[in-house]
PDB file of C-alpha atoms and ligand atoms in Angstrom:
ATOM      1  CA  UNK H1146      -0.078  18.822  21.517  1.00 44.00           C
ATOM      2  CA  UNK H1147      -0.866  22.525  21.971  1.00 42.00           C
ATOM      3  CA  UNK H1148      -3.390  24.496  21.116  1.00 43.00           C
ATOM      4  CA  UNK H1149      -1.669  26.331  18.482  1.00 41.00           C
ATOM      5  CA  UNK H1150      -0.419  23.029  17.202  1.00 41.00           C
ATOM      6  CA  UNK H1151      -4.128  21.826  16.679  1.00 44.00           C
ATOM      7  CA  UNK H1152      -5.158  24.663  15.261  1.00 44.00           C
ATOM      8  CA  UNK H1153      -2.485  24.654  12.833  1.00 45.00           C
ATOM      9  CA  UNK H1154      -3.768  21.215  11.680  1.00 44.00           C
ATOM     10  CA  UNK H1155      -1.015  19.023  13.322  1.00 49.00           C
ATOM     11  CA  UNK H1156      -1.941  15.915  15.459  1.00 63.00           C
ATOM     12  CA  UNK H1157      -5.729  16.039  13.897  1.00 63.00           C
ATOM     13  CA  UNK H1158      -3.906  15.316  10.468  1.00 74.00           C
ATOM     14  CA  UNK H1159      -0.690  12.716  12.007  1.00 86.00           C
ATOM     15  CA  UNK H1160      -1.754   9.486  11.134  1.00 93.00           C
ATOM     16  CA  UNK H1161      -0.067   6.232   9.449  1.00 97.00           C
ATOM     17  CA  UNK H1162      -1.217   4.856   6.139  1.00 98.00           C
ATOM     18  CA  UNK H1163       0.133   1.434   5.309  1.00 98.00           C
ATOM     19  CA  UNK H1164      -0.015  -0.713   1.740  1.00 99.00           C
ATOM     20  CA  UNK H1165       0.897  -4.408   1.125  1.00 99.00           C
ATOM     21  CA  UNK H1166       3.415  -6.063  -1.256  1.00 99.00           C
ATOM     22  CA  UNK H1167       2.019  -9.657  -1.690  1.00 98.00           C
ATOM     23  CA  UNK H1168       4.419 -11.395  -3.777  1.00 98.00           C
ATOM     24  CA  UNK H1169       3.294 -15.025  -5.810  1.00 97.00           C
ATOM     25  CA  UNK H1170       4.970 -17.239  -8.721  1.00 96.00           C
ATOM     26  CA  UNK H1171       7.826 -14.306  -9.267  1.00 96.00           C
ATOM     27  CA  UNK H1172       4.817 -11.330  -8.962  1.00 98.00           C
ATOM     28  CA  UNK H1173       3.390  -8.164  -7.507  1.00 98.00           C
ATOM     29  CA  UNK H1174      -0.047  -7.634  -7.166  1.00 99.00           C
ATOM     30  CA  UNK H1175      -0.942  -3.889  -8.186  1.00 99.00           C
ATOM     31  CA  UNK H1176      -4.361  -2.125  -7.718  1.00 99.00           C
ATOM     32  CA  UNK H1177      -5.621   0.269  -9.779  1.00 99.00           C
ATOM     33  CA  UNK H1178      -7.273   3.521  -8.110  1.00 98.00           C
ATOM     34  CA  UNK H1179     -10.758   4.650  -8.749  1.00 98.00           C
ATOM     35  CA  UNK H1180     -10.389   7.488  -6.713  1.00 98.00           C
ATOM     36  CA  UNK H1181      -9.881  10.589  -6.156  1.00 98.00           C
ATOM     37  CA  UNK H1182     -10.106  11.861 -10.074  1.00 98.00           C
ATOM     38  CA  UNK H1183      -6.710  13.011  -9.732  1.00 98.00           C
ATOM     39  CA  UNK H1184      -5.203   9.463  -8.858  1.00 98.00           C
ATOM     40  CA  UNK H1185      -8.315   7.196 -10.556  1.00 98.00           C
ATOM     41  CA  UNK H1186      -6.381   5.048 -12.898  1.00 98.00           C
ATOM     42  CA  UNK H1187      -2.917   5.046 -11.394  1.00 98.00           C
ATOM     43  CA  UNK H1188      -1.458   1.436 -10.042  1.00 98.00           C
ATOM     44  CA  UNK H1189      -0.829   1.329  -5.933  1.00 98.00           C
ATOM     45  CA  UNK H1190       0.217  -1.257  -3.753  1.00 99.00           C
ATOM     46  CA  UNK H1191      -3.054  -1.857  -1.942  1.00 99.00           C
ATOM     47  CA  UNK H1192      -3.997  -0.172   1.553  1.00 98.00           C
ATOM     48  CA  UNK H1193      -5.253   2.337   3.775  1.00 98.00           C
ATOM     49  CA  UNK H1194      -5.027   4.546   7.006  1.00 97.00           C
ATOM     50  CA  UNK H1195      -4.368   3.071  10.136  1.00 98.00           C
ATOM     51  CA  UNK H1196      -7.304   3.730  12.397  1.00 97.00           C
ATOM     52  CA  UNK H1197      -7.014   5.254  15.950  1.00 94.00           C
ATOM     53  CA  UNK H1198      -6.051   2.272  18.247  1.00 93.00           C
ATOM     54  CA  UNK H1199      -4.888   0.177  15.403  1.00 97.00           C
ATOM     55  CA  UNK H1200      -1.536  -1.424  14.993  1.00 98.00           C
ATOM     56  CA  UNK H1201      -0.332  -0.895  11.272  1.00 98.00           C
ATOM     57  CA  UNK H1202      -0.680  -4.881  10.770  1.00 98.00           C
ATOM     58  CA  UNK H1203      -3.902  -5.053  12.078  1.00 98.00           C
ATOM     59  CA  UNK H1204      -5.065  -2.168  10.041  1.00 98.00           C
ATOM     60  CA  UNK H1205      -2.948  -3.731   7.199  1.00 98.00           C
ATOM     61  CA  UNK H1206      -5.520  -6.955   7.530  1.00 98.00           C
ATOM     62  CA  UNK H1207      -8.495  -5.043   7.846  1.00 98.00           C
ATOM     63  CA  UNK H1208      -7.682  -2.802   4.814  1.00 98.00           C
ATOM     64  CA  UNK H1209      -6.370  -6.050   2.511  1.00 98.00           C
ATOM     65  CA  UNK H1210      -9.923  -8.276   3.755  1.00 98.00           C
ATOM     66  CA  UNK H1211     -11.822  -5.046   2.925  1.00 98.00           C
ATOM     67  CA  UNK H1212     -10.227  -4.360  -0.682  1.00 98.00           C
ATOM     68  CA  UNK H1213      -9.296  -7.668  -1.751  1.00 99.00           C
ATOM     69  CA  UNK H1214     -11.661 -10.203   0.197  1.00 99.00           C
ATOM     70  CA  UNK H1215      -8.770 -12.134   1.595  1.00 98.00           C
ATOM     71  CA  UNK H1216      -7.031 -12.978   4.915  1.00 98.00           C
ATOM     72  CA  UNK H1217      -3.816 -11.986   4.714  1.00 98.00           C
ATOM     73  CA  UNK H1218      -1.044 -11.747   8.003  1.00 98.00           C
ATOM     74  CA  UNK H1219       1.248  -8.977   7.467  1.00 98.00           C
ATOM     75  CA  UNK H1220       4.810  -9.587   7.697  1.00 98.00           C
ATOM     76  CA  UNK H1221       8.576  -7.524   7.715  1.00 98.00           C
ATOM     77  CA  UNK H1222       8.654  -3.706   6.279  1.00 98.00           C
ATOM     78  CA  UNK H1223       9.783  -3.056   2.343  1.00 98.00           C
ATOM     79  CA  UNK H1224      10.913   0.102   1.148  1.00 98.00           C
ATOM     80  CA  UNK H1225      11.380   3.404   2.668  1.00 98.00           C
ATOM     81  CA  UNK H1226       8.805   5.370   4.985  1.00 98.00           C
ATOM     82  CA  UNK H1227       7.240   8.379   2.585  1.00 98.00           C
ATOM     83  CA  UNK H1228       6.755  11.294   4.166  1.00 97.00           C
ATOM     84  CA  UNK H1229       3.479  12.683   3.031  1.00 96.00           C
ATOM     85  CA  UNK H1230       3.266  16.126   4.845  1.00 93.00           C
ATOM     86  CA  UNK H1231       1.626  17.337   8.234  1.00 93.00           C
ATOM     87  CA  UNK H1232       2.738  14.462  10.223  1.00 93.00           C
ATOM     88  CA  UNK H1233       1.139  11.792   7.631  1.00 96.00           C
ATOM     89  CA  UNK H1234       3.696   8.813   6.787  1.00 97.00           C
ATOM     90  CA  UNK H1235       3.220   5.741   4.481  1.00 98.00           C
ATOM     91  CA  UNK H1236       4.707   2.780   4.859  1.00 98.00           C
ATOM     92  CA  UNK H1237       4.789  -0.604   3.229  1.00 98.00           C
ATOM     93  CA  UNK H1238       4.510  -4.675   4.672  1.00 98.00           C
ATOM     94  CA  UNK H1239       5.223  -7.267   2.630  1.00 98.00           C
ATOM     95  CA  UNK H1240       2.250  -9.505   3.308  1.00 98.00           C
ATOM     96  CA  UNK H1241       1.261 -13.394   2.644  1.00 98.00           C
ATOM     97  CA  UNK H1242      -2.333 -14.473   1.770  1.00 98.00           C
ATOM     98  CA  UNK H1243      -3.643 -16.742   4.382  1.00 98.00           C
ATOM     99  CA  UNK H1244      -6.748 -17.251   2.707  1.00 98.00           C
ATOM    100  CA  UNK H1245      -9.163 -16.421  -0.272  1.00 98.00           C
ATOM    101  CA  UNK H1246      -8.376 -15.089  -3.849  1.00 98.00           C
ATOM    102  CA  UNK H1247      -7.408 -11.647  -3.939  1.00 98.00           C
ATOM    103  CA  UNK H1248     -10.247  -9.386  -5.852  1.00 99.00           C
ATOM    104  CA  UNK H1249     -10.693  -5.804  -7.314  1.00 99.00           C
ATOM    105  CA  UNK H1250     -13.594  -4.949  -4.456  1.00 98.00           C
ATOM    106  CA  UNK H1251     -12.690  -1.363  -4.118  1.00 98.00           C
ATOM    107  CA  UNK H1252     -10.631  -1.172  -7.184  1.00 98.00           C
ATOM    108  CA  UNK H1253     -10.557  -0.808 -10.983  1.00 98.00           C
ATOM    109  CA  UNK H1254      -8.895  -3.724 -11.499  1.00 98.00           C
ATOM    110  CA  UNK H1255      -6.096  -5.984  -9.941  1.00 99.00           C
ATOM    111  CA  UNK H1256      -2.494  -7.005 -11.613  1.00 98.00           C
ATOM    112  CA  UNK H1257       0.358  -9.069 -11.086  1.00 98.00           C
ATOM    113  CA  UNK H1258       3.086  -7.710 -12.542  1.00 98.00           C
ATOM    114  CA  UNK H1259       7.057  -9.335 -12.898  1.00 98.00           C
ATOM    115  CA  UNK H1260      10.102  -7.373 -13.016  1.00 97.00           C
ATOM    116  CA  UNK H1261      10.186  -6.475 -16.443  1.00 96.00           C
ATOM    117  CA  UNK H1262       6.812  -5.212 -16.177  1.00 97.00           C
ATOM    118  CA  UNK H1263       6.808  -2.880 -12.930  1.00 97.00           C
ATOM    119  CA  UNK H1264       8.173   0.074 -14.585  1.00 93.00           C
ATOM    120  CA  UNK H1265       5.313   0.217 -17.845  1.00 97.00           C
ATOM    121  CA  UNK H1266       2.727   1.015 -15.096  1.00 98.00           C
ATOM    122  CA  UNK H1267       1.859   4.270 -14.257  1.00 98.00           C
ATOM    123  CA  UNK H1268       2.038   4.200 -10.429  1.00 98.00           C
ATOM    124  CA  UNK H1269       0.653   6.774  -8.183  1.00 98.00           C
ATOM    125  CA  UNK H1270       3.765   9.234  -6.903  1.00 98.00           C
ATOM    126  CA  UNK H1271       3.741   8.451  -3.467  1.00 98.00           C
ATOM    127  CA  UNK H1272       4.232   4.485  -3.985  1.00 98.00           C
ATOM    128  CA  UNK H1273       7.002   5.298  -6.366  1.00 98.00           C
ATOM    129  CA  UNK H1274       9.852   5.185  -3.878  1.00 98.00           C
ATOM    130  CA  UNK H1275       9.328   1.645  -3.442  1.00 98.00           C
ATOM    131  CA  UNK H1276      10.142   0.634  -6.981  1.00 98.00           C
ATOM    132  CA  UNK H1277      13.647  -0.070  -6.756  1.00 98.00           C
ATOM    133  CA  UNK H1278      13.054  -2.141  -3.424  1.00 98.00           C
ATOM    134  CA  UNK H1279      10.010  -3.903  -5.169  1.00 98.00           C
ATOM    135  CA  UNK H1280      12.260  -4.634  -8.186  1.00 98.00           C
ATOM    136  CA  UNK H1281      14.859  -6.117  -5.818  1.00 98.00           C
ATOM    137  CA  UNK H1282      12.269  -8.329  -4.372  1.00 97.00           C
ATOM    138  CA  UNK H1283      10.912  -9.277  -7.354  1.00 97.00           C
ATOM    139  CA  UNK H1284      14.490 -10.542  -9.222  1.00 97.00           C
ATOM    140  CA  UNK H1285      15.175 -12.342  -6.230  1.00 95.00           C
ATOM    141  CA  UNK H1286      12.008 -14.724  -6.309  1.00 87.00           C
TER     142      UNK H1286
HETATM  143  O1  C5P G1028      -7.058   3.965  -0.424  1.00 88.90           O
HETATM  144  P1  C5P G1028      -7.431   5.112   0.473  1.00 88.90           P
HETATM  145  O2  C5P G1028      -8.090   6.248  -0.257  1.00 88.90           O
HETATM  146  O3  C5P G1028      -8.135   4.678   1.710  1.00 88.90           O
HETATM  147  O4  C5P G1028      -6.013   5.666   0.973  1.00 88.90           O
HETATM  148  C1  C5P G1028      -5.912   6.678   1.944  1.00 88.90           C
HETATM  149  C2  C5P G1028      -4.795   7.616   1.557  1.00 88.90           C
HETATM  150  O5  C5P G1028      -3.583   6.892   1.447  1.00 88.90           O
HETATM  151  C3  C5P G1028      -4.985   8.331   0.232  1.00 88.90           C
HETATM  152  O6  C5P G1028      -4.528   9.663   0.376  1.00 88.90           O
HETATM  153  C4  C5P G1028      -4.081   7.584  -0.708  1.00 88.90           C
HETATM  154  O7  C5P G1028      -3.590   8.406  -1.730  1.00 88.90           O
HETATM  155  C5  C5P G1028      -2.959   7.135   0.213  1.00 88.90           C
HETATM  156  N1  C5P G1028      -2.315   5.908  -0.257  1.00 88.90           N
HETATM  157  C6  C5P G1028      -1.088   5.972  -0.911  1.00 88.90           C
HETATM  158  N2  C5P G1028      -0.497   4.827  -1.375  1.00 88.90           N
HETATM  159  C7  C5P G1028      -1.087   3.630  -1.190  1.00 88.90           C
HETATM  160  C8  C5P G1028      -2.331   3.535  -0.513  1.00 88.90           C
HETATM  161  C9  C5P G1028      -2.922   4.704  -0.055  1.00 88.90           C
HETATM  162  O8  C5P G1028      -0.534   7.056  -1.063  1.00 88.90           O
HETATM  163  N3  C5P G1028      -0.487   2.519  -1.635  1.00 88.90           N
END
């Protein structure tokens, strides 16, 4: 990257940011934000940014053990990549639980949500392109 690049806030701000879709009895779990004010309250798919010499399914794990308290091993992509500005892309893993019950550790509160439910919760914007894939999933199980 160039100077000019860095100083315009380019490969300092490119990094990957990855949430799980763990899927049980015909469900979707859902986490509820606490943070920042401006998203505390809205439903996500849990997650987090992939650290510097990280795979996104290791940093997938790590995120899901950290949030949830469970071992999880993170399987095929869902849904589209979101572009989130300056480089920054989100993208999400359907994941299985290997181990442990998932809990709200670094949430409000966790969900597991059918089909019919999905679309009454209020989920953060840049999740929302996943819905119809998630819905898909979902009607299939
Ligand atoms: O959860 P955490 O604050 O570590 O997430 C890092 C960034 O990834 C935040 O900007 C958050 O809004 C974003 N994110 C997201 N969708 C998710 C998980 C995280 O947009 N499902």
């Amino acid at each position: 990257m160039s100077d000019e690049a860095a100083r315009a806030g380019g490969a300092a701000d490119e990094y990957e940011i990855v949430a799980g879709a763990i899927f049980r009895d015909g469900r979707l779990l859902l986490a509820q934000r606490i943070r920042p004010p401006e998203l505390a309250g809205m439903w996500e798919l849990p997650g987090g940014k992939v650290e510097a010499f990280e795979t996104p399914q290791h940093a997938l794990e790590r995120e899901l053990a950290e949030e949830l308290g469970v071992v999880v091993r993170c399987g095929r992509r869902i849904g589209v990549d979101v572009a989130l500005g300056r480089g920054r892309v989100l993208r999400a893993y359907r994941v299985d639980i290997l181990a442990g019950e998932p809990a709200a550790l670094d949430h409000a509160q966790l969900a597991w949500v059918d089909a019919d439910d999905l679309e009454k919760f209020d989920m953060v914007v840049n999740d929302q392109a996943w819905i119809p894939d998630l819905l898909t999933e979902l009607r299939r199980l």
